[in-house]
Tab-separated table of C-alpha atoms and ligand atoms in Angstrom:
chain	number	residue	atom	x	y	z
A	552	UNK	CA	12.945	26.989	-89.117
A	553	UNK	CA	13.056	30.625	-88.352
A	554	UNK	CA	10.673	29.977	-84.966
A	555	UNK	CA	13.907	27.722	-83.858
A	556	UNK	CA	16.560	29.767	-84.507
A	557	UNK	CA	14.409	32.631	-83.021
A	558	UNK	CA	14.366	30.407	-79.716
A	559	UNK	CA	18.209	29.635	-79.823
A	560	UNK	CA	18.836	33.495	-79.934
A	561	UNK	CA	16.548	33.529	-77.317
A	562	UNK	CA	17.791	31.121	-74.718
A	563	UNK	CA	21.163	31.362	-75.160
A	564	UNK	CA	21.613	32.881	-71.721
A	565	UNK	CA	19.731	29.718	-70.068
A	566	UNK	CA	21.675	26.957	-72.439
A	567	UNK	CA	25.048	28.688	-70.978
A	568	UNK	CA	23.892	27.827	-67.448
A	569	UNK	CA	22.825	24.017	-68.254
A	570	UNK	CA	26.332	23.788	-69.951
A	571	UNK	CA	27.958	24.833	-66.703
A	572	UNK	CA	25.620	23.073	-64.685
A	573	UNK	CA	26.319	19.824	-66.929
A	574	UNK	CA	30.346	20.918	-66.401
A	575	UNK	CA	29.710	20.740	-62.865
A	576	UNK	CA	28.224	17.502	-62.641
A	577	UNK	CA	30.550	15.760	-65.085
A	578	UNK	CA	33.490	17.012	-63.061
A	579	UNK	CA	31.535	14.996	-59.850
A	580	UNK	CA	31.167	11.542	-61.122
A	581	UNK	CA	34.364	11.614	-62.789
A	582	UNK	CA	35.897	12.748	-59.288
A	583	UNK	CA	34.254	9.546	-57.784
A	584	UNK	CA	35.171	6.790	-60.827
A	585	UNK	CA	38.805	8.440	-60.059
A	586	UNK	CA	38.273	8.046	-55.887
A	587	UNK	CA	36.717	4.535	-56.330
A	588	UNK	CA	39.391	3.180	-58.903
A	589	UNK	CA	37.234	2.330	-61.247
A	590	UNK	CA	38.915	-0.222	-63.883
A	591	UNK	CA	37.264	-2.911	-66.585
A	592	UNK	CA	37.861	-5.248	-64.104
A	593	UNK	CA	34.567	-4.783	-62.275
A	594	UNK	CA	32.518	-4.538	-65.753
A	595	UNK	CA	32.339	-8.315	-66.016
A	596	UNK	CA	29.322	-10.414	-65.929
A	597	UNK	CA	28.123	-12.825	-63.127
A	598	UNK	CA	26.196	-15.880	-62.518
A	599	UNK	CA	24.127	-17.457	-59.973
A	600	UNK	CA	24.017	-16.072	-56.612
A	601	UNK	CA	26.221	-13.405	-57.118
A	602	UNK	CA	27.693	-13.713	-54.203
A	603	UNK	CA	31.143	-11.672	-54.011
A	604	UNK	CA	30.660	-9.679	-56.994
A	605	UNK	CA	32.967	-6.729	-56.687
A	606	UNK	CA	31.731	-4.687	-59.500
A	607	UNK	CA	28.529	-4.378	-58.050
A	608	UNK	CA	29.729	-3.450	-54.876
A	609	UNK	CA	31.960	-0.847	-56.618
A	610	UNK	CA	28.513	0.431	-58.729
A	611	UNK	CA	26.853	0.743	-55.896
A	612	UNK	CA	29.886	2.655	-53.731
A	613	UNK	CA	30.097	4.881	-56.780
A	614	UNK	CA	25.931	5.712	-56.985
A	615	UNK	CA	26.631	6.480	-52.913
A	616	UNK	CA	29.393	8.860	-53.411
A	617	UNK	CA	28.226	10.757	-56.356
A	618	UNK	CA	24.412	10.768	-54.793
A	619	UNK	CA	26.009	11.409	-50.975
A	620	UNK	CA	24.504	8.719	-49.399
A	621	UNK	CA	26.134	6.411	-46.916
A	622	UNK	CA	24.671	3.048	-49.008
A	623	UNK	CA	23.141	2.318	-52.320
A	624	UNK	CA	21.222	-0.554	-53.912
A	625	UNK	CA	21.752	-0.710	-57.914
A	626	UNK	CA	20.558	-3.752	-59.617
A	627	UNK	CA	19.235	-4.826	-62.844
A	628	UNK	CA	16.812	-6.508	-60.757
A	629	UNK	CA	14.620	-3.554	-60.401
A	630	UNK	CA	11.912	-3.930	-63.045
A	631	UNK	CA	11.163	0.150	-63.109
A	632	UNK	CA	11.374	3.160	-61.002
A	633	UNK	CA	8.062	2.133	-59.275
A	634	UNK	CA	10.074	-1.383	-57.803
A	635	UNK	CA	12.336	0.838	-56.301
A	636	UNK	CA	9.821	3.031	-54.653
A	637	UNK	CA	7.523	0.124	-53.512
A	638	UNK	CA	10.577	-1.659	-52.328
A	639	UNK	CA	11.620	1.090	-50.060
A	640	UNK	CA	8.402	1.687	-48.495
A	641	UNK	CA	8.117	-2.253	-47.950
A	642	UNK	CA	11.684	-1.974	-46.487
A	643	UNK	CA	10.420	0.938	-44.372
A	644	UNK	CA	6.954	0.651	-42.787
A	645	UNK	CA	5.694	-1.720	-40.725
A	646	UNK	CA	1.910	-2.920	-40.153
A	647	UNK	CA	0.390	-0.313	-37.904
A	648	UNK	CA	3.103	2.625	-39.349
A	649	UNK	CA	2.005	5.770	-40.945
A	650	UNK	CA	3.130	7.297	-44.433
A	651	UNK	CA	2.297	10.781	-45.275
A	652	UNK	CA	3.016	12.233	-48.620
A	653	UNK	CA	3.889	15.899	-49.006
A	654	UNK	CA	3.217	16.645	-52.140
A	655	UNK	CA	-0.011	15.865	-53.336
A	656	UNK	CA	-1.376	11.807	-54.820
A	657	UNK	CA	2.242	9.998	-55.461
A	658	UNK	CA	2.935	9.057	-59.233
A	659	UNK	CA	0.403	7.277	-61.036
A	660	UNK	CA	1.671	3.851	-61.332
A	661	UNK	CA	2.110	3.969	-56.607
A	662	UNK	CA	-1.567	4.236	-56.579
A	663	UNK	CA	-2.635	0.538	-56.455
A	664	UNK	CA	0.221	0.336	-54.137
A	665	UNK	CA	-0.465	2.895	-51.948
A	666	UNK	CA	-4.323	3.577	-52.210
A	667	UNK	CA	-5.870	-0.325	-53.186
A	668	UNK	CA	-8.423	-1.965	-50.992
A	669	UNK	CA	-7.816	-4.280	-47.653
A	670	UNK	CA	-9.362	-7.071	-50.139
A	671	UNK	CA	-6.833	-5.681	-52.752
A	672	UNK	CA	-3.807	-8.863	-52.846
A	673	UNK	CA	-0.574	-8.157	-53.414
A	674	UNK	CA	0.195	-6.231	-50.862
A	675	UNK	CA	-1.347	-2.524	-50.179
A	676	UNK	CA	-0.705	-0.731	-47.910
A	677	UNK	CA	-3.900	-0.964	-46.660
A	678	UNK	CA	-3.708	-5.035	-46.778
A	679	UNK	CA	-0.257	-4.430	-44.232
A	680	UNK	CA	-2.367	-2.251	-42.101
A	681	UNK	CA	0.151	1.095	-42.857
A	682	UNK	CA	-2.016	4.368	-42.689
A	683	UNK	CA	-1.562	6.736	-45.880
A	684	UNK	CA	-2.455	10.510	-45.868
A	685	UNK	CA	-1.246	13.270	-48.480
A	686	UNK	CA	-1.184	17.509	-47.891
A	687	UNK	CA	-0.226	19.303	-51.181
A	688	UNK	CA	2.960	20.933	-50.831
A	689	UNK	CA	1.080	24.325	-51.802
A	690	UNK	CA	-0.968	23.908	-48.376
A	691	UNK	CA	2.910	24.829	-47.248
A	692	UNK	CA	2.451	28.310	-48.272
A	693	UNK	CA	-0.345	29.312	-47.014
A	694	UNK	CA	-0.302	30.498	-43.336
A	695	UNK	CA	-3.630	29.252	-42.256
A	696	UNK	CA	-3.042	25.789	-43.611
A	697	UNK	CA	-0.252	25.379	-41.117
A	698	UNK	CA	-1.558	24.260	-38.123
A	699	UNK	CA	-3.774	21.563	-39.876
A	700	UNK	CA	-0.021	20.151	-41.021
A	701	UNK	CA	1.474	20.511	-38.229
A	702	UNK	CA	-1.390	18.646	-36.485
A	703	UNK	CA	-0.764	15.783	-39.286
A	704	UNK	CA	3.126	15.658	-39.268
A	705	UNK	CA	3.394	15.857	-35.269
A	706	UNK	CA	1.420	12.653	-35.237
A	707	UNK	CA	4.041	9.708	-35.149
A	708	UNK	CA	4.751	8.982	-39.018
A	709	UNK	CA	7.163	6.645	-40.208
A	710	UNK	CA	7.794	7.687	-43.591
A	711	UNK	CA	7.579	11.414	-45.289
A	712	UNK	CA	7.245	11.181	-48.972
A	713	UNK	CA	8.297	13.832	-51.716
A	714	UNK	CA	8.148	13.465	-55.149
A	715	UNK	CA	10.271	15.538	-56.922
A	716	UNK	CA	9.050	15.572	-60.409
A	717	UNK	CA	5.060	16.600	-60.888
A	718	UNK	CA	4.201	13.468	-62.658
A	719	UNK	CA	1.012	13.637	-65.013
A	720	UNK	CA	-0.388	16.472	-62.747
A	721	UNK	CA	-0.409	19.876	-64.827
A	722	UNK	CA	-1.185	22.256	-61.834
A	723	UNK	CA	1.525	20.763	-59.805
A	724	UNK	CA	4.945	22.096	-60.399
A	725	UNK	CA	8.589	20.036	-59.887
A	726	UNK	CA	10.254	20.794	-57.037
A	727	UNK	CA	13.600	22.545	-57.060
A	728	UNK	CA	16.484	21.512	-55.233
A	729	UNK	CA	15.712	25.018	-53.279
A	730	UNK	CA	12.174	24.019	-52.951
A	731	UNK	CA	13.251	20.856	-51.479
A	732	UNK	CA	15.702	22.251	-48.735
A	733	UNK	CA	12.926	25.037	-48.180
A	734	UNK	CA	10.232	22.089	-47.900
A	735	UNK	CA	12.226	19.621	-45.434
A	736	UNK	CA	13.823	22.322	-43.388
A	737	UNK	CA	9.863	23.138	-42.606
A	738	UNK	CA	9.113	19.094	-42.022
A	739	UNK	CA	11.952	18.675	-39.837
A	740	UNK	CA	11.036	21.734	-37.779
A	741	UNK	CA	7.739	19.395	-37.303
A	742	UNK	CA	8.463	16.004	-36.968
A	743	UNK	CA	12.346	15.044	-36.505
A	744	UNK	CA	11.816	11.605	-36.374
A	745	UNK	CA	10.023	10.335	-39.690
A	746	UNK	CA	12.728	9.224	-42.750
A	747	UNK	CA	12.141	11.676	-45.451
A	748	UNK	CA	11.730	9.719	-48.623
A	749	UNK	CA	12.089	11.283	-51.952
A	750	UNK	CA	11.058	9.804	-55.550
A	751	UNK	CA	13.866	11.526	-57.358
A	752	UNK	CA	12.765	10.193	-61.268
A	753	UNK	CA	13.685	12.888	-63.607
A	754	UNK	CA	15.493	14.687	-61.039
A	755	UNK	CA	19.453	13.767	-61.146
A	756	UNK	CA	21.691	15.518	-62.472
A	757	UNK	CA	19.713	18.448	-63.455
A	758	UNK	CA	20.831	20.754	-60.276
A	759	UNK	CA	24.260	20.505	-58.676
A	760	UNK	CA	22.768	18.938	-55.588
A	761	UNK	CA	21.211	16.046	-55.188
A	762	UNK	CA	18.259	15.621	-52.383
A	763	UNK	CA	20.337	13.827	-50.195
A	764	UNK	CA	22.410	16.925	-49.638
A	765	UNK	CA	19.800	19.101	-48.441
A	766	UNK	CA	18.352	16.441	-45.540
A	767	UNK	CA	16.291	13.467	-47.644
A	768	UNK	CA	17.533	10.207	-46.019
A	769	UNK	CA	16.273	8.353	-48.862
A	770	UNK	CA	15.879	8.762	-52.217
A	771	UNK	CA	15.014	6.051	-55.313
A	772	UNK	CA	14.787	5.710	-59.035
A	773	UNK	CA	14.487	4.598	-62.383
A	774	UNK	CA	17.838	3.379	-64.246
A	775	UNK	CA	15.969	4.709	-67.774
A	776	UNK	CA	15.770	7.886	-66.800
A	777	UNK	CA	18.447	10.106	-65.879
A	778	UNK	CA	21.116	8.433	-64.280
A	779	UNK	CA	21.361	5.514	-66.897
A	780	UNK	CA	22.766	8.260	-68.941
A	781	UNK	CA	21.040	6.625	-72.157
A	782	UNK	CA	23.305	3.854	-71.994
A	783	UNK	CA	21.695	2.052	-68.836
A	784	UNK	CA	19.524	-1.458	-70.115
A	785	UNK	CA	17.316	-1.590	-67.114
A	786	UNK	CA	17.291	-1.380	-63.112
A	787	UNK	CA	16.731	1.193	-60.680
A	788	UNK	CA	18.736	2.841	-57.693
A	789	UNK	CA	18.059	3.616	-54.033
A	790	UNK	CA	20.859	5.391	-52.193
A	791	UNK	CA	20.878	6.885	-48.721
A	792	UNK	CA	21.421	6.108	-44.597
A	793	UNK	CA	22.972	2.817	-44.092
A	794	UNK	CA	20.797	1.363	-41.382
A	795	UNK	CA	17.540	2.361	-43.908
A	796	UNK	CA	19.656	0.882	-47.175
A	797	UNK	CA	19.719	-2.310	-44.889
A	798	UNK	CA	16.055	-2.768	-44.398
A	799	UNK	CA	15.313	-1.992	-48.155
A	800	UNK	CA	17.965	-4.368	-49.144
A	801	UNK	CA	15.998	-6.869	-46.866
A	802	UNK	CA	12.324	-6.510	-48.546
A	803	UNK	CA	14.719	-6.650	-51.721
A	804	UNK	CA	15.487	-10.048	-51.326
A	805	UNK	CA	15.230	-11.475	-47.854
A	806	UNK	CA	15.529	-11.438	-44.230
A	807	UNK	CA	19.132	-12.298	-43.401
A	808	UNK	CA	20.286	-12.055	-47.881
A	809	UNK	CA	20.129	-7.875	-48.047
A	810	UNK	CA	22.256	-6.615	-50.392
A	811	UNK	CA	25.128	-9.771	-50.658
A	812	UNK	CA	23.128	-11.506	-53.322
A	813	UNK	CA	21.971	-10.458	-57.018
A	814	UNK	CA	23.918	-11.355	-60.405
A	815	UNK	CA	24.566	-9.247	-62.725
A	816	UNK	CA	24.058	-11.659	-65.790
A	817	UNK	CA	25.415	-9.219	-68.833
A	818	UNK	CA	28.618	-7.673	-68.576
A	819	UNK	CA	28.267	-4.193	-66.167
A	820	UNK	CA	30.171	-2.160	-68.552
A	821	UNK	CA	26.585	0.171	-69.815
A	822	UNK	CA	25.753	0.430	-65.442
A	823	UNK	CA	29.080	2.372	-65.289
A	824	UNK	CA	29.510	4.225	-68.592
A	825	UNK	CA	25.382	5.219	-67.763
A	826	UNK	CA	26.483	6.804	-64.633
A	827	UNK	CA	29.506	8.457	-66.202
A	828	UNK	CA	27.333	9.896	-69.346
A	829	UNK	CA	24.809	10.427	-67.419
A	830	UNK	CA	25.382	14.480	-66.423
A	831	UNK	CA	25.354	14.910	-70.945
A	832	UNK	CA	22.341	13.651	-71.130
A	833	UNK	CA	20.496	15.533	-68.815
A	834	UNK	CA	22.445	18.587	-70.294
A	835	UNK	CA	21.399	17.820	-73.460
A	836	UNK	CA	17.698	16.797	-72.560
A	837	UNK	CA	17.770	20.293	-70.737
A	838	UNK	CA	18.641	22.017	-73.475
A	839	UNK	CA	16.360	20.200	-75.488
A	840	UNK	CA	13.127	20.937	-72.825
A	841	UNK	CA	14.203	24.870	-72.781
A	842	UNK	CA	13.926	24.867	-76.959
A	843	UNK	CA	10.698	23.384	-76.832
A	844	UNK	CA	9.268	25.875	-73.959
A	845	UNK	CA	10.268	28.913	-75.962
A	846	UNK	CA	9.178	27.681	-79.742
A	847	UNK	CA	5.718	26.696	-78.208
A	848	UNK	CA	5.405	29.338	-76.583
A	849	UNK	CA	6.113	32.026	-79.080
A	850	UNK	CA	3.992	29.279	-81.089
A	851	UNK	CA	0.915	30.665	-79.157
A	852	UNK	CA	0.782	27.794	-76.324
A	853	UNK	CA	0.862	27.844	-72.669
A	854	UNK	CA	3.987	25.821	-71.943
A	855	UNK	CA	5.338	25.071	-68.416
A	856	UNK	CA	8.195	25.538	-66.978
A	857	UNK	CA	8.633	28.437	-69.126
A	858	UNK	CA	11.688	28.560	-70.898
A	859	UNK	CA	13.429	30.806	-68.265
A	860	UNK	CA	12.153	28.837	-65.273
A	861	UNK	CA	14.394	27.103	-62.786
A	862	UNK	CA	13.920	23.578	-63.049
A	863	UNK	CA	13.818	20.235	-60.967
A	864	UNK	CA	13.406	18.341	-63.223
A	865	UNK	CA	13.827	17.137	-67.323
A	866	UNK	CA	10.056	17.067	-67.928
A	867	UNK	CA	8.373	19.910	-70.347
A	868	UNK	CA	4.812	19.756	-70.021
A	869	UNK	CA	3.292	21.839	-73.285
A	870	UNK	CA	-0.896	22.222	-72.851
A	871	UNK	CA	-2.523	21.854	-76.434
A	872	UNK	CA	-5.707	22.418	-77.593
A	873	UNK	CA	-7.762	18.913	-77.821
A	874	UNK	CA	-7.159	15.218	-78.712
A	875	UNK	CA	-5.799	15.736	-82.206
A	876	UNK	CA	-3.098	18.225	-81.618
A	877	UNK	CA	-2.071	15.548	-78.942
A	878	UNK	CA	-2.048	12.835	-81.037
A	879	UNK	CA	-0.660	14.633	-83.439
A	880	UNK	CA	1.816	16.064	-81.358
A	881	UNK	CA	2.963	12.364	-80.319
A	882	UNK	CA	2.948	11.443	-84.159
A	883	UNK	CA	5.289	13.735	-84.390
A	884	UNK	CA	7.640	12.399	-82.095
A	885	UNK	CA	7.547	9.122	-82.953
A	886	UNK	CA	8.078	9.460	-86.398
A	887	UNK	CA	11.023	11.808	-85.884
A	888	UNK	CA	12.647	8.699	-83.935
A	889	UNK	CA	15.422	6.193	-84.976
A	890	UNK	CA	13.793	3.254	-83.789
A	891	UNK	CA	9.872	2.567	-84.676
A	892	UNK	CA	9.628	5.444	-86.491
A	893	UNK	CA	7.018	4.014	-88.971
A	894	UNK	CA	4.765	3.139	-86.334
A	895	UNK	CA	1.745	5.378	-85.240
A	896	UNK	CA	1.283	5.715	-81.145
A	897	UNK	CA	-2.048	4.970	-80.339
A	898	UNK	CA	-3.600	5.383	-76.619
A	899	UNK	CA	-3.380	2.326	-74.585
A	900	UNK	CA	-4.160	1.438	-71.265
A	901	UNK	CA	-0.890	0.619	-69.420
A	902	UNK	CA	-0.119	-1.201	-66.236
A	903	UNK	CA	-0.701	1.358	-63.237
A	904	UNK	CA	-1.781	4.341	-65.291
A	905	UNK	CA	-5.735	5.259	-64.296
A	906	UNK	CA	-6.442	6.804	-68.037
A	907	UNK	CA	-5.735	5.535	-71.459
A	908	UNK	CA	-1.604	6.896	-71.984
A	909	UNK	CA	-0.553	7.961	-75.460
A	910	UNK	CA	3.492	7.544	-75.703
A	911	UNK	CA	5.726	8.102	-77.989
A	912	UNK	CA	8.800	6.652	-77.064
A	913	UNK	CA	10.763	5.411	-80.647
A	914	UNK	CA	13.775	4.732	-78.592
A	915	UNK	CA	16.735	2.272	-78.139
A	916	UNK	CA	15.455	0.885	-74.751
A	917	UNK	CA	12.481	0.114	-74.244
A	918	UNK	CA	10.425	2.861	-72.857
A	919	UNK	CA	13.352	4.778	-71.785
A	920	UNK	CA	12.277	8.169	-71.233
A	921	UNK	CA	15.754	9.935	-70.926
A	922	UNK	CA	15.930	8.910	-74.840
A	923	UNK	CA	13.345	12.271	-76.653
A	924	UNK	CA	10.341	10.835	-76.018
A	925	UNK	CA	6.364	12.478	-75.333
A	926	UNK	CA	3.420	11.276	-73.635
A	927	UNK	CA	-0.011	12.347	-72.468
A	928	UNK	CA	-2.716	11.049	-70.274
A	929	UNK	CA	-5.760	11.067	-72.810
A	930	UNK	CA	-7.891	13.414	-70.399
A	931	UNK	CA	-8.376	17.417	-70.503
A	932	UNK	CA	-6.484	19.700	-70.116
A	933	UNK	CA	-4.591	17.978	-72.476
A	934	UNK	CA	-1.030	18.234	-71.857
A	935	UNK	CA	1.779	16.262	-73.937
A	936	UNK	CA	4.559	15.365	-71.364
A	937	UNK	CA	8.096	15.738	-73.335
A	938	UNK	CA	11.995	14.888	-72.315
A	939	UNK	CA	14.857	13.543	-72.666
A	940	UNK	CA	16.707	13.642	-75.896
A	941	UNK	CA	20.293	11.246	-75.828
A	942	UNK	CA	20.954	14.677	-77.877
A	943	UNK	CA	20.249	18.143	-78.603
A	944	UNK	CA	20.250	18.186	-82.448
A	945	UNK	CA	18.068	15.371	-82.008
A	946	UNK	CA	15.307	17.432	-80.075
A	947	UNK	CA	15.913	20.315	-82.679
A	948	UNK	CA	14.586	18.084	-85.225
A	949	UNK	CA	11.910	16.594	-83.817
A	950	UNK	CA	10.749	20.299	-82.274
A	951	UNK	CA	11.033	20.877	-86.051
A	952	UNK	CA	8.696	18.140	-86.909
A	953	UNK	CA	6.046	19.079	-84.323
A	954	UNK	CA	5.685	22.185	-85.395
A	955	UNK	CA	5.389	21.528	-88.775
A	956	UNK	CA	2.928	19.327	-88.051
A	957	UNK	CA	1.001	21.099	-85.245
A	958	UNK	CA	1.272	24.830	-86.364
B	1150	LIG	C1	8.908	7.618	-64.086
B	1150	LIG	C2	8.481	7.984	-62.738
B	1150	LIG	C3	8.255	7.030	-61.749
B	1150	LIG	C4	8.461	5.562	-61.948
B	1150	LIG	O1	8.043	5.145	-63.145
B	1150	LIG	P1	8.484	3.771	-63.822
B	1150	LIG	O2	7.789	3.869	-65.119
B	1150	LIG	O3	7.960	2.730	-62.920
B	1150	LIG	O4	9.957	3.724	-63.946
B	1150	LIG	C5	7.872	7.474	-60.501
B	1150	LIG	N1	7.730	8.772	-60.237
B	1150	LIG	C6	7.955	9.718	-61.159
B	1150	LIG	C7	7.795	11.148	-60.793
B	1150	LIG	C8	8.345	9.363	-62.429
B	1150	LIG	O5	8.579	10.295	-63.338
């Protein structure tokens, strides 16, 4: 398709830069299989309590070095990115604590979690008694915002969310791994005490430095994104601070278990090999993201990040023009797919999302958005939500496809 190969020509500059940036990253998780001895020996399966299992102490070792973090907890047992976020807040606040997020309402599927009733069981915060307050993180640019923040983050706060990726919120853009030093430097200047948490979904891999390096003390995510490389089944990741690792391990399992228990049933070979494919992928969904920005846009649509942009994160958010050309758009997607590809997405209400969700996710596991997948809250302004792609030629045809079918 000429509109394609116009693109390529286009952002050959930027593809250059996620190749080196991909370079960069592979070289860093190789460095740390190498420093850890990594050998098939840890890759095999366990059973029952798990107790002694050296490969998953060596898994999570490895997600600590290559994440710089002192500890990390990486199980199988972590039904989604959300576990791993609710776990570390359970691990730690306490009743009568305060949370504060920085940038804007956390991800949809947190809000039950975070914003649900005293009457609410299961567990809100507001059931344990833990105050919750959000500022935008644009409110950190404007001067006369700042001493109505300062007032909220001198009060004593336990926790300091960030979310790194914008989520199904158009108007809110990803932060940068410059944004984030920019934006904790500022928080620390206000409150030194709180642990800065950061959701990092979407977010590894796709800079040279991870949060951790530039002052979070915590950060958590989903196994089917990113870091699982493609490869990963299931599970999620929290790495960070020792003495924090500790309590999250805790509200993990138990009081007195931590981190000592938790078979790995299947063999741990796809844990490791995730990790270690992991920097690819996000190369190649990169690439894939920077295609799409420039074909839409020169397509006539407002696309964001633009193709040129910096980026935090894998997510391409592409605003269409009502509810056909987004289901249409998903159609597209879907059908362009390996697995499922017969079968038409239709809007359904999903666990933790507040409107109906059209996805398009015709991939090898389930859900697994780092596999070329779209989605789209059913709501104006109506934006489709694209990523991942386990490879570029892969998003070339299905950006083929969409357009075709779109245009
Ligand atoms: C995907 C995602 C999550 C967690 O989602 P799960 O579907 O529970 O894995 C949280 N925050 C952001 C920004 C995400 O993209």
């Amino acid at each position: 398709m000429k509109i394609i190969s116009e693109a390529e020509k286009n952002t050959a500059g930027i593809q250059q830069l996620i190749n080196e940036n991909s370079l960069f990253n592979q070289a860093k998780v190789l460095k740390a299989f190498r420093e850890e001895k990594i050998s098939d020996d840890y890759f095999h399966s366990t059973e029952g309590y798990g107790y002694g299992d050296e490969g998953r102490e060596k898994l999570e070792t490895l997600f600590a070095r290559v994440f710089r973090g002192e500890k990390a907890l990486v199980r199988p047992h972590f039904v989604s990115g959300t576990h791993t976020l609710y776990t570390s807040l359970r691990g730690l606040l306490r009743p009568g604590d305060r949370l504060v997020s920085v940038t804007g309402e956390p991800y949809d599927t947190l809000s039950r979690a975070l914003r649900g009733s005293k009457k609410e069981e299961g567990g809100t915060l507001a059931e344990w008694n833990i105050s919750f307050q959000c500022i935008e993180e644009n409110d950190f640019k404007q001067p006369d915002k700042e001493s109505k923040i300062k007032a909220i983050l001198q009060e004593p706060t336990r926790v300091i969310y960030i979310q790194r990726s914008r989520g199904y919120t158009y108007f809110r853009k990803s932060l940068t791994i410059e944004d984030l030093d920019e934006l904790i430097k500022k928080i620390r200047s206000m409150n030194t005490q709180a642990v800065i948490m950061v959701d990092n979904c979407y977010g590894e891999f796709v800079q040279k430095k991870e949060p951790l390096e530039v002052g979070a003390d915590i950060i958590a995510g989903s196994l089917i994104k990113n870091p699982g490389g493609g490869i990963t089944p299931t599970g999620g990741y929290i790495v960070g601070n020792a003495r924090l690792i500790s309590s999250i391990s805790c509200a993990a399992s138990a009081p007195g278990l931590g981190k000592d228990l938790g078979a790995f049933v299947h063999n741990k070979r796809p844990y490791f090999q995730g990790l270690f494919h992991a920097p690819h992928l996000v190369g190649e969904a990169l690439k894939g993201a920077v295609l799409i920005a420039d074909s839409l846009e020169m397509a006539g649509y407002e696309v964001d990040p633009p193709a040129n942009k910096n980026r935090g994160d894998i997510v391409q958010a592409v605003r269409l023009k009502n509810r056909e050309e987004l289901e249409a758009f998903c159609q597209a997607v879907q059908s362009c797919s390996p697995v499922n590809s017969f079968v038409t997405p239709v809007a359904g209400v999903t666990a933790g999302y507040k409107d109906p969700i059209l996805m398009a996710a015709g991939t090898f596991v389930q859900g697994s958005s780092s596999e070329f997948s779209a989605d789209g809250p059913l709501r104006e302004p109506w934006v489709v939500y694209i990523q991942g792609g386990l490879s570029y030629q892969h998003v070339l045809l299905g950006l083929s496809n969409i357009l075709k079918k779109i245009l």
